[in-house]
Tab-separated table of C-alpha atoms in Angstrom:
chain	number	residue	atom	x	y	z
N	1	GLU	CA	5.301	18.279	2.504
N	2	ALA	CA	7.751	16.040	0.545
N	3	GLU	CA	5.840	13.311	-1.651
N	4	VAL	CA	6.497	10.487	-3.788
N	5	ALA	CA	6.216	11.686	-7.354
N	6	GLN	CA	5.151	8.659	-10.458
N	7	SER	CA	4.681	9.292	-14.015
N	8	PRO	CA	2.562	9.126	-15.954
N	9	ARG	CA	-0.528	8.703	-14.555
N	10	TYR	CA	-2.897	7.301	-16.551
N	11	LYS	CA	-1.162	5.172	-19.746
N	12	ILE	CA	-3.538	3.344	-22.374
N	13	THR	CA	-1.714	0.985	-24.532
N	14	GLU	CA	-2.313	-2.106	-26.541
N	15	LYS	CA	-1.559	-5.868	-26.399
N	16	SER	CA	2.408	-6.693	-26.795
N	17	GLN	CA	3.685	-2.863	-26.404
N	18	ALA	CA	6.065	-1.993	-23.982
N	19	VAL	CA	5.328	0.365	-21.423
N	20	ALA	CA	7.418	2.383	-18.593
N	21	PHE	CA	6.251	3.942	-15.730
N	22	TRP	CA	8.468	5.988	-13.781
N	23	CYS	CA	9.110	7.214	-9.779
N	24	ASP	CA	10.815	9.171	-7.886
N	25	PRO	CA	10.920	8.255	-3.656
N	26	ILE	CA	11.142	10.644	-0.999
N	27	SER	CA	14.212	12.710	-1.003
N	28	GLY	CA	16.538	10.513	1.655
N	29	HIS	CA	14.599	7.454	1.146
N	30	ALA	CA	16.848	4.244	0.531
N	31	THR	CA	14.315	1.991	-0.004
N	32	LEU	CA	11.816	2.386	-2.464
N	33	TYR	CA	8.828	-0.104	-3.540
N	34	TRP	CA	6.657	-0.968	-7.025
N	35	TYR	CA	3.315	-2.839	-6.005
N	36	ARG	CA	0.841	-3.683	-8.072
N	37	GLN	CA	-2.927	-3.425	-7.163
N	38	ILE	CA	-5.827	-5.308	-8.633
N	39	LEU	CA	-9.488	-3.420	-8.434
N	40	GLY	CA	-10.654	-4.978	-5.368
N	41	GLN	CA	-7.280	-6.040	-3.913
N	42	GLY	CA	-4.858	-4.773	-1.677
N	43	PRO	CA	-1.635	-3.242	-3.162
N	44	GLU	CA	1.129	-6.819	-4.054
N	45	LEU	CA	4.757	-5.965	-4.106
N	46	LEU	CA	6.940	-6.957	-7.088
N	47	VAL	CA	9.737	-5.579	-6.112
N	48	GLN	CA	11.952	-3.609	-3.687
N	49	PHE	CA	15.087	-1.406	-3.400
N	50	GLN	CA	17.396	-0.752	-1.022
N	51	ASP	CA	19.639	2.031	-2.391
N	52	GLU	CA	20.249	0.638	-6.127
N	53	SER	CA	20.343	-2.939	-4.794
N	54	VAL	CA	17.200	-4.767	-5.172
N	55	VAL	CA	16.447	-6.599	-2.045
N	56	ASP	CA	13.838	-8.765	-3.387
N	57	ASP	CA	12.462	-9.202	-7.012
N	58	SER	CA	10.737	-12.606	-6.280
N	59	GLN	CA	7.352	-11.480	-7.630
N	60	LEU	CA	7.804	-9.698	-10.357
N	61	PRO	CA	6.755	-11.889	-13.487
N	62	LYS	CA	10.966	-11.340	-14.904
N	63	ASP	CA	9.854	-12.712	-18.113
N	64	ARG	CA	8.162	-9.075	-19.216
N	65	PHE	CA	8.697	-6.984	-16.145
N	66	SER	CA	11.965	-5.660	-15.489
N	67	ALA	CA	13.173	-2.273	-12.593
N	68	GLU	CA	15.662	-0.566	-12.074
N	69	ARG	CA	17.113	2.283	-9.643
N	70	LEU	CA	20.534	3.079	-11.542
N	71	LYS	CA	21.403	5.996	-9.224
N	72	GLY	CA	20.255	5.006	-6.287
N	73	VAL	CA	17.042	7.530	-6.308
N	74	ASP	CA	14.414	7.707	-8.814
N	75	SER	CA	13.048	4.220	-10.418
N	76	THR	CA	11.768	2.398	-13.595
N	77	LEU	CA	9.286	-0.440	-13.894
N	78	LYS	CA	8.894	-1.718	-17.468
N	79	ILE	CA	6.757	-4.388	-18.641
N	80	GLN	CA	7.656	-5.253	-22.429
N	81	PRO	CA	5.513	-6.930	-24.045
N	82	ALA	CA	2.250	-5.756	-21.933
N	83	GLU	CA	-0.912	-8.498	-22.073
N	84	LEU	CA	-4.181	-7.913	-21.049
N	85	GLY	CA	-3.762	-8.845	-17.178
N	86	ASP	CA	-1.625	-6.190	-16.446
N	87	SER	CA	-4.290	-3.714	-15.884
N	88	ALA	CA	-4.028	-2.544	-13.053
N	89	MET	CA	-2.253	0.345	-10.498
N	90	TYR	CA	1.296	0.333	-10.332
N	91	LEU	CA	1.893	1.850	-7.184
N	92	CYS	CA	5.361	3.520	-5.938
N	93	ALA	CA	6.438	3.300	-2.095
N	94	SER	CA	9.486	4.809	0.153
N	95	SER	CA	10.647	4.915	3.677
N	96	TRP	CA	14.133	5.712	5.219
N	97	GLY	CA	14.852	1.897	5.324
N	98	ARG	CA	14.159	-1.523	5.137
N	99	ARG	CA	12.563	-2.697	8.385
N	100	THR	CA	9.764	-1.387	9.958
N	101	ASP	CA	9.590	2.146	8.638
N	102	THR	CA	6.515	3.225	7.354
N	103	GLN	CA	5.737	3.662	3.430
N	104	TYR	CA	4.546	6.234	1.929
N	105	PHE	CA	2.852	6.057	-1.612
N	106	GLY	CA	2.786	8.189	-4.516
N	107	PRO	CA	-0.167	8.915	-6.253
N	108	GLY	CA	0.582	6.082	-8.998
N	109	THR	CA	0.158	5.393	-12.822
N	110	ARG	CA	-3.399	3.691	-13.555
N	111	LEU	CA	-2.493	0.688	-16.977
N	112	THR	CA	-4.954	0.159	-19.409
N	113	VAL	CA	-4.090	-2.837	-21.978
N	114	LEU	CA	-6.329	-3.032	-24.602
M	1	GLN	CA	-5.365	-18.560	5.304
M	2	LYS	CA	-4.300	-14.885	4.238
M	3	GLU	CA	-1.901	-12.866	5.734
M	4	VAL	CA	-4.289	-10.319	6.013
M	5	GLU	CA	-8.256	-10.775	6.261
M	6	GLN	CA	-9.968	-7.872	6.425
M	7	ASN	CA	-14.561	-7.214	5.870
M	8	SER	CA	-14.738	-6.387	2.782
M	9	GLY	CA	-17.894	-4.564	3.330
M	10	PRO	CA	-19.890	-2.203	2.324
M	11	LEU	CA	-20.112	-0.957	5.910
M	12	SER	CA	-22.196	2.248	5.455
M	13	VAL	CA	-23.154	4.687	9.183
M	14	PRO	CA	-24.689	7.598	9.489
M	15	GLU	CA	-22.726	11.074	9.473
M	16	GLY	CA	-21.799	11.548	13.177
M	17	ALA	CA	-21.355	7.993	14.056
M	18	ILE	CA	-18.803	5.737	15.305
M	19	ALA	CA	-17.127	3.741	11.862
M	20	SER	CA	-15.626	0.638	13.495
M	21	LEU	CA	-12.960	-1.422	11.120
M	22	ASN	CA	-11.233	-4.883	11.775
M	23	CYS	CA	-8.207	-6.767	10.515
M	24	THR	CA	-6.873	-10.283	11.678
M	25	TYR	CA	-2.894	-11.045	10.861
M	26	SER	CA	-1.858	-14.251	10.756
M	27	ASP	CA	1.783	-13.157	11.452
M	28	ARG	CA	2.317	-13.785	15.526
M	29	GLY	CA	5.665	-12.535	15.168
M	30	SER	CA	4.391	-9.096	13.611
M	31	GLN	CA	5.428	-5.692	14.962
M	32	SER	CA	4.001	-3.360	12.925
M	33	PHE	CA	0.916	-2.271	11.797
M	34	PHE	CA	-0.378	0.254	9.809
M	35	TRP	CA	-3.975	1.470	8.164
M	36	TYR	CA	-3.886	3.410	4.908
M	37	ARG	CA	-6.967	4.894	3.531
M	38	GLN	CA	-7.937	4.852	-0.055
M	39	TYR	CA	-10.054	7.211	-2.404
M	40	SER	CA	-11.636	5.236	-5.229
M	41	GLY	CA	-8.913	5.892	-8.321
M	42	LYS	CA	-6.621	7.125	-5.836
M	43	SER	CA	-3.522	5.636	-4.089
M	44	PRO	CA	-2.852	4.742	-0.424
M	45	GLU	CA	-2.736	7.065	2.582
M	46	LEU	CA	-1.646	6.517	5.818
M	47	ILE	CA	-3.622	7.460	8.565
M	48	MET	CA	-1.977	6.503	11.258
M	49	PHE	CA	0.499	3.864	12.661
M	50	ILE	CA	1.016	1.785	15.618
M	51	TYR	CA	3.314	-0.561	17.305
M	52	SER	CA	1.765	-1.322	20.964
M	53	ASN	CA	-0.997	-2.901	22.574
M	54	GLY	CA	-3.709	-0.995	22.955
M	55	ASP	CA	-4.896	2.404	21.396
M	56	LYS	CA	-3.836	5.416	19.998
M	57	GLU	CA	-5.682	8.398	18.988
M	58	ASP	CA	-5.031	10.643	16.674
M	59	GLY	CA	-7.668	13.356	16.200
M	60	ARG	CA	-10.775	11.462	14.822
M	61	PHE	CA	-8.475	8.019	14.096
M	62	THR	CA	-8.471	5.539	17.108
M	63	ALA	CA	-6.129	2.718	16.174
M	64	GLN	CA	-6.316	-0.401	18.639
M	65	LEU	CA	-3.895	-3.420	19.114
M	66	ASN	CA	-4.307	-6.967	20.813
M	67	LYS	CA	-1.393	-8.928	19.827
M	68	ALA	CA	-2.209	-11.746	21.820
M	69	SER	CA	-5.367	-11.747	19.474
M	70	GLN	CA	-3.800	-10.858	16.430
M	71	TYR	CA	-6.741	-8.539	16.016
M	72	VAL	CA	-5.464	-4.459	15.277
M	73	SER	CA	-9.195	-1.972	14.686
M	74	LEU	CA	-9.985	1.399	13.494
M	75	LEU	CA	-12.119	3.632	15.344
M	76	ILE	CA	-13.224	6.672	13.265
M	77	ARG	CA	-15.390	8.815	15.529
M	78	ASP	CA	-17.913	11.880	14.351
M	79	SER	CA	-17.882	9.868	10.679
M	80	GLN	CA	-17.847	13.053	7.569
M	81	PRO	CA	-19.501	12.342	4.281
M	82	SER	CA	-15.346	13.125	3.174
M	83	ASP	CA	-14.221	9.689	5.107
M	84	SER	CA	-15.997	7.686	2.388
M	85	ALA	CA	-13.240	5.679	1.289
M	86	THR	CA	-11.279	2.053	1.135
M	87	TYR	CA	-9.153	1.380	4.405
M	88	LEU	CA	-6.166	-0.785	4.142
M	89	CYS	CA	-4.995	-2.899	7.211
M	90	ALA	CA	-1.157	-3.769	6.643
M	91	VAL	CA	1.298	-5.726	8.506
M	92	ASN	CA	4.878	-6.034	8.687
M	93	ARG	CA	5.901	-10.044	8.514
M	94	SER	CA	8.517	-11.094	11.168
M	95	ASN	CA	10.465	-12.845	9.192
M	96	ASP	CA	11.829	-10.313	5.892
M	97	TYR	CA	9.316	-6.762	7.297
M	98	LYS	CA	7.542	-6.828	3.818
M	99	LEU	CA	4.326	-4.748	3.876
M	100	SER	CA	0.981	-7.614	3.786
M	101	PHE	CA	-1.929	-5.951	3.223
M	102	GLY	CA	-5.555	-6.634	3.817
M	103	ALA	CA	-8.249	-5.719	0.689
M	104	GLY	CA	-10.109	-3.332	2.362
M	105	THR	CA	-12.657	-2.450	3.962
M	106	THR	CA	-15.186	-0.072	1.815
M	107	VAL	CA	-16.689	2.409	4.282
M	108	THR	CA	-19.979	4.973	3.101
M	109	VAL	CA	-20.842	7.399	5.565
M	110	ARG	CA	-24.498	8.092	4.903
M	111	ALA	CA	-25.410	12.700	5.391
């Protein structure tokens, strides 16, 4: 069964350092999402790609976060510099299309900022 | 008002019983509704989706949708200890089709 791949699974870093997360969506899925989930809350969308284009990054803290999906396949989310409040689970999801298609999540990256 | 609201729980049910989870949403134009299961420390896993009013059954799971009341529920029949998890309700927003998630209901099945 096809799955969304993410790495690393866990990341511990010190504040002010740079971190990067990688995601490879299910093959053929045009839409890719990055979410952040804080313990006890539901996932919140950070950025959405349709192929290689950003569809929505309104909730992405652009002073420190960046995301790219250069060839319209895999994607990287970067944080620089990391802050204590960035500690969370970072989830990547993908879907066939843009509208009401089901989103499938990868295993996530647990980030701890010390 | 939150876009999607769920009782946080914990909901404790004995093994073999029915667990009933509720979710209300504010966007009357929403058309797609999803239930995800999330084990502690893991990512959300899709259980079911429902688009039409009424019931949809898949194994031990039944989703119920009432658009007039803006209410969607999930029933877990014959609950097993492996069903112990947090269940997230997600709703597609009608204006931009983004998924809005509830905070989740934590279910504990007692052996």
